[in-house]
Tab-separated table of C-alpha atoms (C1' of nucleotides) in Angstrom:
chain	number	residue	atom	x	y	z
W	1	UNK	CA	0.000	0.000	0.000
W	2	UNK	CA	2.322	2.375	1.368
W	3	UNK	CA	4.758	1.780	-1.847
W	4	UNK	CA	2.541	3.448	-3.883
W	5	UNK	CA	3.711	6.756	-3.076
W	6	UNK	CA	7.025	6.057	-4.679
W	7	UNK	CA	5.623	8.145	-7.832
W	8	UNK	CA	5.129	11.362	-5.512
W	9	UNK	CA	3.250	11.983	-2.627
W	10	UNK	CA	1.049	14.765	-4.681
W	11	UNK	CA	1.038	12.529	-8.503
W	12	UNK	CA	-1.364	9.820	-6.939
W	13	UNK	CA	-5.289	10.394	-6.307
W	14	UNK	CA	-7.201	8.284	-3.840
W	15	UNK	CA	-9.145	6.838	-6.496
W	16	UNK	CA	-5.778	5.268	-7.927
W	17	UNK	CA	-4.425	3.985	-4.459
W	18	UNK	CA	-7.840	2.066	-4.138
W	19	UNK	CA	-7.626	1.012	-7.481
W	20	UNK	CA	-3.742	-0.294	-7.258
W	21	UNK	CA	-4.551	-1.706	-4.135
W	22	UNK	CA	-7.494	-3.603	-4.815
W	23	UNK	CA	-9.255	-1.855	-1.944
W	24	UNK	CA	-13.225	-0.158	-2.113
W	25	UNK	CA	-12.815	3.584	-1.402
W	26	UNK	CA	-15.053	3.283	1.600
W	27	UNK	CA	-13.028	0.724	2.761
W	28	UNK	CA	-9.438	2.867	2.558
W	29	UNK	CA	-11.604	5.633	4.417
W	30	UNK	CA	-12.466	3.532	7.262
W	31	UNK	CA	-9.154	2.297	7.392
W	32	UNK	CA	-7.458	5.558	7.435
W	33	UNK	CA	-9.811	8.665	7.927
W	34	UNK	CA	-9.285	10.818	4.925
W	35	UNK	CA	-6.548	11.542	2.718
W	36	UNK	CA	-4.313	13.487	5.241
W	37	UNK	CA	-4.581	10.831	7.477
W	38	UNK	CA	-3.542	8.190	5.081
W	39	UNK	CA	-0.107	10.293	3.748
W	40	UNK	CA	0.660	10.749	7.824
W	41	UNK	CA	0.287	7.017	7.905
W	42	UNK	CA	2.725	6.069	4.999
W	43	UNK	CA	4.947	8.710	6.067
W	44	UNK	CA	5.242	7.214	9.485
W	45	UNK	CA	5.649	3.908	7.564
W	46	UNK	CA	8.376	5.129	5.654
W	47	UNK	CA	10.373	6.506	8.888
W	48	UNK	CA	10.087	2.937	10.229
W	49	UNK	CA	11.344	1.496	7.269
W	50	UNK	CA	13.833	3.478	6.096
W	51	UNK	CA	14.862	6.448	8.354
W	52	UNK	CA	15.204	4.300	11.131
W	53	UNK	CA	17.814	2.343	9.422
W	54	UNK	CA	19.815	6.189	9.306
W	55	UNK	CA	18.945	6.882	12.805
W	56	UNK	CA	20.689	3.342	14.006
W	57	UNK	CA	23.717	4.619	11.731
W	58	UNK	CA	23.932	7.746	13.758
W	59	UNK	CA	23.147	5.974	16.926
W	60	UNK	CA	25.884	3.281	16.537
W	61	UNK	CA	28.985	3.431	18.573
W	62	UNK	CA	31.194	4.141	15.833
W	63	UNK	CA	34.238	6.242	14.966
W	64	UNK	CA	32.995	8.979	12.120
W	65	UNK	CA	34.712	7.179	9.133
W	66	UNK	CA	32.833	4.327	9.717
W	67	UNK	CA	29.237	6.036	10.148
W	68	UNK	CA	29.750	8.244	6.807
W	69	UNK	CA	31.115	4.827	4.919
W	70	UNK	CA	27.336	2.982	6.444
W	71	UNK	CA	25.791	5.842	5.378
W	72	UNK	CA	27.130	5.618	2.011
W	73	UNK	CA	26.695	2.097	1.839
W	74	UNK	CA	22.934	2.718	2.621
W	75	UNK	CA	22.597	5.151	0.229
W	76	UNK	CA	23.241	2.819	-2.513
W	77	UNK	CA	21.699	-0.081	-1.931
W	78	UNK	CA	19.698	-1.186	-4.515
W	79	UNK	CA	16.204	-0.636	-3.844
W	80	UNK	CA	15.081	-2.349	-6.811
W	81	UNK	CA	16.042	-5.460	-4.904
W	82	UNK	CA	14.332	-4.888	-1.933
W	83	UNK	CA	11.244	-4.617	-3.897
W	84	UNK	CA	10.520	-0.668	-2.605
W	85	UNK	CA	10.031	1.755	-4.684
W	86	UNK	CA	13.411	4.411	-5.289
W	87	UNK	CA	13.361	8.298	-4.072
W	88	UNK	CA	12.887	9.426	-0.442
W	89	UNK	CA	9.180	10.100	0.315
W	90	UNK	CA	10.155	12.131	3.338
W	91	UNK	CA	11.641	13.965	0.847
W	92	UNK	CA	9.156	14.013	-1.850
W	93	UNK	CA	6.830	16.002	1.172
W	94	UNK	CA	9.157	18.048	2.221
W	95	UNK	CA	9.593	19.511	-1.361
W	96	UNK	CA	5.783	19.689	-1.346
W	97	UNK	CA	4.595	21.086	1.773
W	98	UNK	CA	2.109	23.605	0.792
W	99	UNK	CA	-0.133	20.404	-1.229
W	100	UNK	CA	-0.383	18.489	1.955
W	101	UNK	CA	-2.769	18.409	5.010
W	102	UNK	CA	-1.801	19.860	8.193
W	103	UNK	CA	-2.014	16.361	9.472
W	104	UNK	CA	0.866	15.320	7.706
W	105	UNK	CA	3.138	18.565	7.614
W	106	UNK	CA	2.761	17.968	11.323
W	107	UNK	CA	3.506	14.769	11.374
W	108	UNK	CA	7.123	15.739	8.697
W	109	UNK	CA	8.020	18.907	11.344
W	110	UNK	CA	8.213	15.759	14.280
W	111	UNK	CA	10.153	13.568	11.689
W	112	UNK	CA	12.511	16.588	10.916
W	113	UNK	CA	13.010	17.221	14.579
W	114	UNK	CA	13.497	13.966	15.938
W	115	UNK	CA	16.026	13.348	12.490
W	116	UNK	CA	17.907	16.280	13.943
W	117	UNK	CA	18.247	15.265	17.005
W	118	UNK	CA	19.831	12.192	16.337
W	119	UNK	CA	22.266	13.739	13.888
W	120	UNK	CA	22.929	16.362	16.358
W	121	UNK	CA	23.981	13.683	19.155
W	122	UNK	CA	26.181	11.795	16.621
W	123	UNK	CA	27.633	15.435	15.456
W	124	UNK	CA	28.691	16.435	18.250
W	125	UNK	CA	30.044	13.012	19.371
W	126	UNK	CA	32.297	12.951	16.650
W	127	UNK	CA	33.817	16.789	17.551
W	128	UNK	CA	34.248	15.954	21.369
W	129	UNK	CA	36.431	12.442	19.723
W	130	UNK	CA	38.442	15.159	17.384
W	131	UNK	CA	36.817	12.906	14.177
W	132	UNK	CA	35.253	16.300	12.920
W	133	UNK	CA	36.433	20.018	13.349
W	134	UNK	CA	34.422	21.583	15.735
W	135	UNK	CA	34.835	24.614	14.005
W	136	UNK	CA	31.580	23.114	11.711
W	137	UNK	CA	28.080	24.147	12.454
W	138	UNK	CA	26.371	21.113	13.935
W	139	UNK	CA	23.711	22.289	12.506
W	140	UNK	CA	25.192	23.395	9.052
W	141	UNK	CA	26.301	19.911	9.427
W	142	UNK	CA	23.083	18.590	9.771
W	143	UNK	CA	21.239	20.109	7.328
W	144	UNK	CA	24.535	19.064	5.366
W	145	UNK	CA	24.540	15.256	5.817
W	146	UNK	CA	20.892	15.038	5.505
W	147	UNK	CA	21.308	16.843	2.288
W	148	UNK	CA	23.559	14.459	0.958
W	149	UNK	CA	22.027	11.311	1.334
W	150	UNK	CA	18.701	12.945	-0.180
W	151	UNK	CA	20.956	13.697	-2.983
W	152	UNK	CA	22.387	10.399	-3.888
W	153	UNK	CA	18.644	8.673	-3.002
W	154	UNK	CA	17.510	10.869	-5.824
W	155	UNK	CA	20.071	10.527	-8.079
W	156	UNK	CA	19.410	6.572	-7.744
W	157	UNK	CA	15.938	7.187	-8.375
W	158	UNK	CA	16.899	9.105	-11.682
W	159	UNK	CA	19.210	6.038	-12.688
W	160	UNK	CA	22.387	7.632	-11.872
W	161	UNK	CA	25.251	4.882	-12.118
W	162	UNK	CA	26.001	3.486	-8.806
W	163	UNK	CA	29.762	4.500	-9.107
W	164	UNK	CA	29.087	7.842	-9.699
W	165	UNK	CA	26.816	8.297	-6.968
W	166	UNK	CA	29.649	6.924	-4.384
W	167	UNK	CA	32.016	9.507	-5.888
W	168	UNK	CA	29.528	11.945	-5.172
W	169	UNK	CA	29.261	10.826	-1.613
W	170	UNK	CA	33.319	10.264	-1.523
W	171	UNK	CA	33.701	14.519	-2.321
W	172	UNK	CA	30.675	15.720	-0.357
W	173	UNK	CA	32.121	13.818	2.931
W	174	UNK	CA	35.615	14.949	2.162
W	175	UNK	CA	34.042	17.973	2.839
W	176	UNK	CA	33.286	17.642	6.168
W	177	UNK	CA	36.760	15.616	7.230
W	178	UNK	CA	39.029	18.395	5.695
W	179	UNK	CA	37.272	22.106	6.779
W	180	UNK	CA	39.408	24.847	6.929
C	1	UNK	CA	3.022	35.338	-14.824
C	2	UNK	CA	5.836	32.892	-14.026
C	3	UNK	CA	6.047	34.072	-10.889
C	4	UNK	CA	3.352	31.765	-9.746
C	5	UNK	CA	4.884	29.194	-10.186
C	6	UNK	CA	7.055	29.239	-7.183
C	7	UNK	CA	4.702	27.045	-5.081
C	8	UNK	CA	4.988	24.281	-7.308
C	9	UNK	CA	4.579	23.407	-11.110
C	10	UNK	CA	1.710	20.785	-9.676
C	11	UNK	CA	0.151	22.809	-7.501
C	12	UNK	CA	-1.449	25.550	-9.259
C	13	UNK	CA	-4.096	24.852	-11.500
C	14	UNK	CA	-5.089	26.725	-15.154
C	15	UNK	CA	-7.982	28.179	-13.326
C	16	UNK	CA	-5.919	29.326	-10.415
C	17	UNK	CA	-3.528	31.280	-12.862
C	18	UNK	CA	-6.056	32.701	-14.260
C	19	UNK	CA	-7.440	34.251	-11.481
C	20	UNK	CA	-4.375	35.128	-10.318
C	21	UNK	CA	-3.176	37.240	-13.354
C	22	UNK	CA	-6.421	38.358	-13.546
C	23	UNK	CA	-6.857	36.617	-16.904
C	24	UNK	CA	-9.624	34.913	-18.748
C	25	UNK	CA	-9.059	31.292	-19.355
C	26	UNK	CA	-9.854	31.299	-22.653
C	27	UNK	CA	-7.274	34.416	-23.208
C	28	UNK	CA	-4.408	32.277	-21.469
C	29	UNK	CA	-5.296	29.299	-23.922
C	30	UNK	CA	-4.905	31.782	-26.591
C	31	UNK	CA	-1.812	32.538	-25.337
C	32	UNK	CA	-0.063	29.493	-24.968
C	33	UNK	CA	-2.023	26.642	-26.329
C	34	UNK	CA	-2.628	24.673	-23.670
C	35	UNK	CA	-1.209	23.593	-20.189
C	36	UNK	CA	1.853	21.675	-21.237
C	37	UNK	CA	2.899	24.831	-23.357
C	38	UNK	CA	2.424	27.032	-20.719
C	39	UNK	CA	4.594	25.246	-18.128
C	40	UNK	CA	7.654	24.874	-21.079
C	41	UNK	CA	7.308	28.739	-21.517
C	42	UNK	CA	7.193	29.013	-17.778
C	43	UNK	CA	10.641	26.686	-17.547
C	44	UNK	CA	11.839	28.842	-20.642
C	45	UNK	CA	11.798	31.895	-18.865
C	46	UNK	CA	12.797	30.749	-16.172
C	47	UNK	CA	15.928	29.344	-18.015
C	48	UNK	CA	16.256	32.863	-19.122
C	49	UNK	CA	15.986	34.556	-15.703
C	50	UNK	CA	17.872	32.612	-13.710
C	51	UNK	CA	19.821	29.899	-14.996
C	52	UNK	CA	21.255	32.346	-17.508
C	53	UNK	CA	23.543	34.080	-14.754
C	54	UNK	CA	24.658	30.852	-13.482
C	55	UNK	CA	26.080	29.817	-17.499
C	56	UNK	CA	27.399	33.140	-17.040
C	57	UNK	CA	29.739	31.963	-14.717
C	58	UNK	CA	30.594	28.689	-15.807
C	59	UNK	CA	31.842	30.479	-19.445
C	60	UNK	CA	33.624	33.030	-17.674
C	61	UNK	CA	37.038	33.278	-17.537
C	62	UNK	CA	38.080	33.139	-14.352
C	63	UNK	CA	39.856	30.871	-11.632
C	64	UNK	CA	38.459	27.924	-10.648
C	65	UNK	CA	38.050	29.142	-6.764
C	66	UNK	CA	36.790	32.770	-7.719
C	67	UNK	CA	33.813	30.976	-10.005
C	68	UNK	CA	33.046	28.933	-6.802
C	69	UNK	CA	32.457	31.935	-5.057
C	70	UNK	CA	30.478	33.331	-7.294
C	71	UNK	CA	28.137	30.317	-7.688
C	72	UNK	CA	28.017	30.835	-3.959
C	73	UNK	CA	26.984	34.639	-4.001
C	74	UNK	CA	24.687	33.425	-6.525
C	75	UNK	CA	22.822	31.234	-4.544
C	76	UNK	CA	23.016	33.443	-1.450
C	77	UNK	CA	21.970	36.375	-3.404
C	78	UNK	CA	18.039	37.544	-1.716
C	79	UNK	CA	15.052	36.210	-3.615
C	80	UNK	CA	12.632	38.633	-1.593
C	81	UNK	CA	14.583	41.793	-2.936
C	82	UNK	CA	13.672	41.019	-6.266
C	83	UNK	CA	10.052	40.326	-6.197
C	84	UNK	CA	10.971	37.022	-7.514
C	85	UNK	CA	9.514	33.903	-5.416
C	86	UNK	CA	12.234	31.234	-3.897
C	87	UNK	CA	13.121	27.936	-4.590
C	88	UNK	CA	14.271	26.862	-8.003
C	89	UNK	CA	11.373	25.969	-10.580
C	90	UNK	CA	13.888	23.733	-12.765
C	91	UNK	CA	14.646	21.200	-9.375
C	92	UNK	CA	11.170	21.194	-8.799
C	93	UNK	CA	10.521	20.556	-12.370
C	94	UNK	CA	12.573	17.789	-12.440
C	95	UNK	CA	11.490	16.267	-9.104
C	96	UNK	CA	7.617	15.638	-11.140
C	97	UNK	CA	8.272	14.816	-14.368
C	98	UNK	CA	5.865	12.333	-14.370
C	99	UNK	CA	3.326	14.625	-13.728
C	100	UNK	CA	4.357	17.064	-16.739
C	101	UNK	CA	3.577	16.866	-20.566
C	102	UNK	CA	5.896	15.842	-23.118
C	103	UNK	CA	6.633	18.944	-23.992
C	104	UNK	CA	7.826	20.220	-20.760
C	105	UNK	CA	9.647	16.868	-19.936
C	106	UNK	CA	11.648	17.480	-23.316
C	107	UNK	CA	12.204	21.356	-22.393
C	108	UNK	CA	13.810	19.667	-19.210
C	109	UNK	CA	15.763	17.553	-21.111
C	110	UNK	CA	17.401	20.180	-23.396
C	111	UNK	CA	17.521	22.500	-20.547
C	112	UNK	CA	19.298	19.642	-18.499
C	113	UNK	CA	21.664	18.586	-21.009
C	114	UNK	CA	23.250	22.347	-21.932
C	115	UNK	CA	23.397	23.220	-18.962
C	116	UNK	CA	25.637	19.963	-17.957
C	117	UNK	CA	27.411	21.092	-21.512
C	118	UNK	CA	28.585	24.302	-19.908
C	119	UNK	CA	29.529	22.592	-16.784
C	120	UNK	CA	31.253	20.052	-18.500
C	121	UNK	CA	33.306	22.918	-20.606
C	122	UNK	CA	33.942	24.871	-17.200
C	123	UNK	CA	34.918	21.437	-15.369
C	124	UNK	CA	37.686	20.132	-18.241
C	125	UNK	CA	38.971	23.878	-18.186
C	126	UNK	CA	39.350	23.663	-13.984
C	127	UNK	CA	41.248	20.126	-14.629
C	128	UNK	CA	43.390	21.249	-17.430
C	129	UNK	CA	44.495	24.217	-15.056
C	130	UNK	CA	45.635	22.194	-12.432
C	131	UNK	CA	42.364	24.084	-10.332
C	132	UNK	CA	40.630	20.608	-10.089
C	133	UNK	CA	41.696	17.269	-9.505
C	134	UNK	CA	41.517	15.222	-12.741
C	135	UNK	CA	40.804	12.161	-11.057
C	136	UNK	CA	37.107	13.374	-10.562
C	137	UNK	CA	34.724	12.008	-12.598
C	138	UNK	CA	33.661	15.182	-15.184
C	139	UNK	CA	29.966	13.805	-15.095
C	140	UNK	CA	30.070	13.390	-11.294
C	141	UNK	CA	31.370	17.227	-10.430
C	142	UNK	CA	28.922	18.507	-12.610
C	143	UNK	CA	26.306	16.266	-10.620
C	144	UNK	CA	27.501	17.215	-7.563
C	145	UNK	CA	27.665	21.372	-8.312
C	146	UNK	CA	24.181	21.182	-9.672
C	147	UNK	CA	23.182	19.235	-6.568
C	148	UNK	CA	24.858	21.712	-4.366
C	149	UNK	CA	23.480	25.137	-6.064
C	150	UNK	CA	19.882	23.354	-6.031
C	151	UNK	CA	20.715	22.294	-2.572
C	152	UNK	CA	21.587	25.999	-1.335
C	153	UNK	CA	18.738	27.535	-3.052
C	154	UNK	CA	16.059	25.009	-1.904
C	155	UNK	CA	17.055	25.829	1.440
C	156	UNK	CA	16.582	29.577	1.047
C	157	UNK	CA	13.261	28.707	0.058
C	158	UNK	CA	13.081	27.035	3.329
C	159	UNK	CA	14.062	29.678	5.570
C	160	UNK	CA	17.663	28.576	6.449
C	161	UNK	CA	19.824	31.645	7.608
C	162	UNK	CA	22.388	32.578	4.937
C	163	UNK	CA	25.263	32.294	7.127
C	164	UNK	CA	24.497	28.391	7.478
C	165	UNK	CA	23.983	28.408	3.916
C	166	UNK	CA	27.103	29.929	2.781
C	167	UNK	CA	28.369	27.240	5.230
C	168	UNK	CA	26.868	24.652	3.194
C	169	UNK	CA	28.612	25.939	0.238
C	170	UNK	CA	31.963	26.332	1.397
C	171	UNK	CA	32.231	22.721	3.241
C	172	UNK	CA	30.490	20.972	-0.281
C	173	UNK	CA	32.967	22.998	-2.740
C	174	UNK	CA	35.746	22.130	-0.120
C	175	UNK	CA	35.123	18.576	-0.931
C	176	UNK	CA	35.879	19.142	-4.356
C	177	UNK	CA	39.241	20.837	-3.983
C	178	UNK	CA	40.621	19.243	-1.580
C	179	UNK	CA	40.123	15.477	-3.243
C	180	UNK	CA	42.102	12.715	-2.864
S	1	DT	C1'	-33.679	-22.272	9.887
S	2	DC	C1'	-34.341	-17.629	10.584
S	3	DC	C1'	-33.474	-13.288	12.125
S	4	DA	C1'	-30.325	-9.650	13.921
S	5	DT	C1'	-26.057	-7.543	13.316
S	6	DA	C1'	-21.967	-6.095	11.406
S	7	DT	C1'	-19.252	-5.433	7.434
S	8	DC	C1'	-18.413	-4.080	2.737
S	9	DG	C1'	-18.768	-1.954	-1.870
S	10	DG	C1'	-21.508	0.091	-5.917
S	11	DA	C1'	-23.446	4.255	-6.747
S	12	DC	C1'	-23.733	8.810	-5.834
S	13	DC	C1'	-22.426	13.833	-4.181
S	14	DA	C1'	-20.653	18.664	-4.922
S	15	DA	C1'	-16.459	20.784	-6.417
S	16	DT	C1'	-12.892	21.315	-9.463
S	17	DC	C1'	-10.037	19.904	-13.183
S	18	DG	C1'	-8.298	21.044	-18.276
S	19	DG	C1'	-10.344	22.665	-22.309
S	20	DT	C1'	-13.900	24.825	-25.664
S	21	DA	C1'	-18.305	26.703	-27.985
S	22	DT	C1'	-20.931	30.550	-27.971
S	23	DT	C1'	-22.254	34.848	-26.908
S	24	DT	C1'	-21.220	39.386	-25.713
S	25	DT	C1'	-18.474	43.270	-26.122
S	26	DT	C1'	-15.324	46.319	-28.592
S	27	DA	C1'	-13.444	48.484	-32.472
S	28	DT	C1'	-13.506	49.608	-37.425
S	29	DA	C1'	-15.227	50.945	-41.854
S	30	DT	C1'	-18.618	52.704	-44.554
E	1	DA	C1'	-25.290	55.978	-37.242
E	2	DT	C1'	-25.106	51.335	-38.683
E	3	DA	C1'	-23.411	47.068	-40.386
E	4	DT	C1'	-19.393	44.182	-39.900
E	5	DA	C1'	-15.128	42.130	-38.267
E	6	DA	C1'	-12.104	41.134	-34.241
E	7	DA	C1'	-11.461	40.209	-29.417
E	8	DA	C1'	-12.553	38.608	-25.097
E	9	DA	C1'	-15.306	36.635	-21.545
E	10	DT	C1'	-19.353	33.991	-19.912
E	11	DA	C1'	-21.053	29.664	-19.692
E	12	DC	C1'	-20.611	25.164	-20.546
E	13	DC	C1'	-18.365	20.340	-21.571
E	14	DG	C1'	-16.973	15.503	-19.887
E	15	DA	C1'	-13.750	13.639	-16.621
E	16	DT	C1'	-11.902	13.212	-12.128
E	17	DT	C1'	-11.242	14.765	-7.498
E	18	DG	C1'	-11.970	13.789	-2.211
E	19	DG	C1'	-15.612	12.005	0.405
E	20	DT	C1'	-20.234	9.553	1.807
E	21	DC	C1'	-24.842	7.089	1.716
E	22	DC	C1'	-27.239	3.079	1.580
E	23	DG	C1'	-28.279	-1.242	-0.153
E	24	DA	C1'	-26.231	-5.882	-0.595
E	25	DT	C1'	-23.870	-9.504	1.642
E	26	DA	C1'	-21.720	-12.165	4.992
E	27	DT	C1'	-21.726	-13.728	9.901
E	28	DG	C1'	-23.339	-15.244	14.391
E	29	DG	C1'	-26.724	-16.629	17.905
E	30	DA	C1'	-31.157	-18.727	19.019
DNA sequence: TCCATATCGGACCAATCGGTATTTTTATAT
DNA sequence: ATATAAAAATACCGATTGGTCCGATATGGA
């Protein structure tokens, strides 16, 4: 159900989801309200499927290399694989605030904060170890990594070659290891 | 006219234009055909507008570092001051394609592919100067500077100060110089 | 077996979509 | 001043939108 919104949060109607799905109308409303319940749902869906996996990355005890290479390696896994659809939804609603209810900007404001916390934490981890100049915004850096990886999760969704999305990643994380 | 469309090529209909310029409908479709032409002649002068200054800089002759900064002045320049609206119509374009006519999908793909024909140019020129490393990928740093101006200007559009901005901008084009 | 109850989906609603036919207005020429 | 040509806007088109009503259907207890 949720995968549906792969194609942009804003490019499918509720009569399509019901029809892709297989599911009466009436039966998706009583399910899920109305349609800004049902995007807060698969949002909240999507942050337990996939932003959780970045928040255990920034989480994990490990030195700053390490996080920025699992964070790379994340980035390009193949989601064709997996079976889910490519882009970043969270990012897909971001972009496209102003279309959605206030149900669901809501529910992307908590999913921002609570994303910046944890890259916060992990931020300024790695400046108190001396893995990243302190000199750095944490949250420049923030806004920064988070950046990033919606980068090369779009560019994989636009069929950029896998080895030039890890270059990507290689120079825009060389940016934050050698500031000033 | 084109001004609208700074909330969102999807998210303004024909009818809301119209009311907006103060336009009858069937006037507009005299104009411009129908909505697929009017969204390539939105894109078109947008290309004109804006992404005009910033092939501009890639043909100029300067230094490698000094056309950095001015992609970066670029980006931080004010949107408000100039009664244009924020956020850059071309990203957003090419974030819904799916949702777009043929038309405008091919005026992305022309617009797309000079504009990574002048980055390309300005790119080769860097290497052959000794300004860039020439073990970066040509098609990945003109990825990655498109990323980062569409990056920078997305999150003017979201309110981000300029001084984290311009932060953004110096740690992304750091990565580039100092590669390797 | 038969009735009550709970679930489900086809059909419908007003509003709006992109797009156009037709009528009204405006301007021109005689 | 009047008939005619050009321009523009009102009013309408079928399709689709998000959302709901109400009849059909399935289920459970007596």
């Amino acid at each position: 159900m949720k995968s549906y919104w792969g194609d942009g949060p804003t490019a499918v109607s509720i009569n399509e989801i019901c029809r892709r799905a297989g599911v009466s109308k009436p039966g998706l409303y009583r399910e899920f309200g109305n349609e800004d319940d049902l995007k807060t749902a698969a949002l909240e869906s999507y942050r337990e499927l996939v932003l959780s996996q970045l928040f255990e990355i920034f989480e994990a005890d490990q030195p700053f290399d390490e996080a920025l290479a699992a964070l790379t390696g994340l980035a390009l896994q193949d989601r064709a694989q997996t079976g889910l659809p490519t882009g970043c939804l969270f990012g897909k609603m971001r972009g496209c605030r102003s279309e959605l209810g206030p149900k669901t900007n809501g529910a992307i404001d908590a999913t921002w904060s609570t994303a910046q916390d944890r890259m916060q934490d992990w931020i300024d981890r790695a400046k108190r170890n001396g893995q990243l100049d302190s000199q750095i915004s944490t949250t420049t850096a923030t806004l920064y990594v988070d950046a990033q990886i919606a980068n090369a999760i779009t560019m994989q969704a636009e069929g950029v070659q896998k080895a030039e999305i890890s270059e990507f990643l290689q120079i825009a994380f060389n940016g934050l290891k050698c500031f000033g």
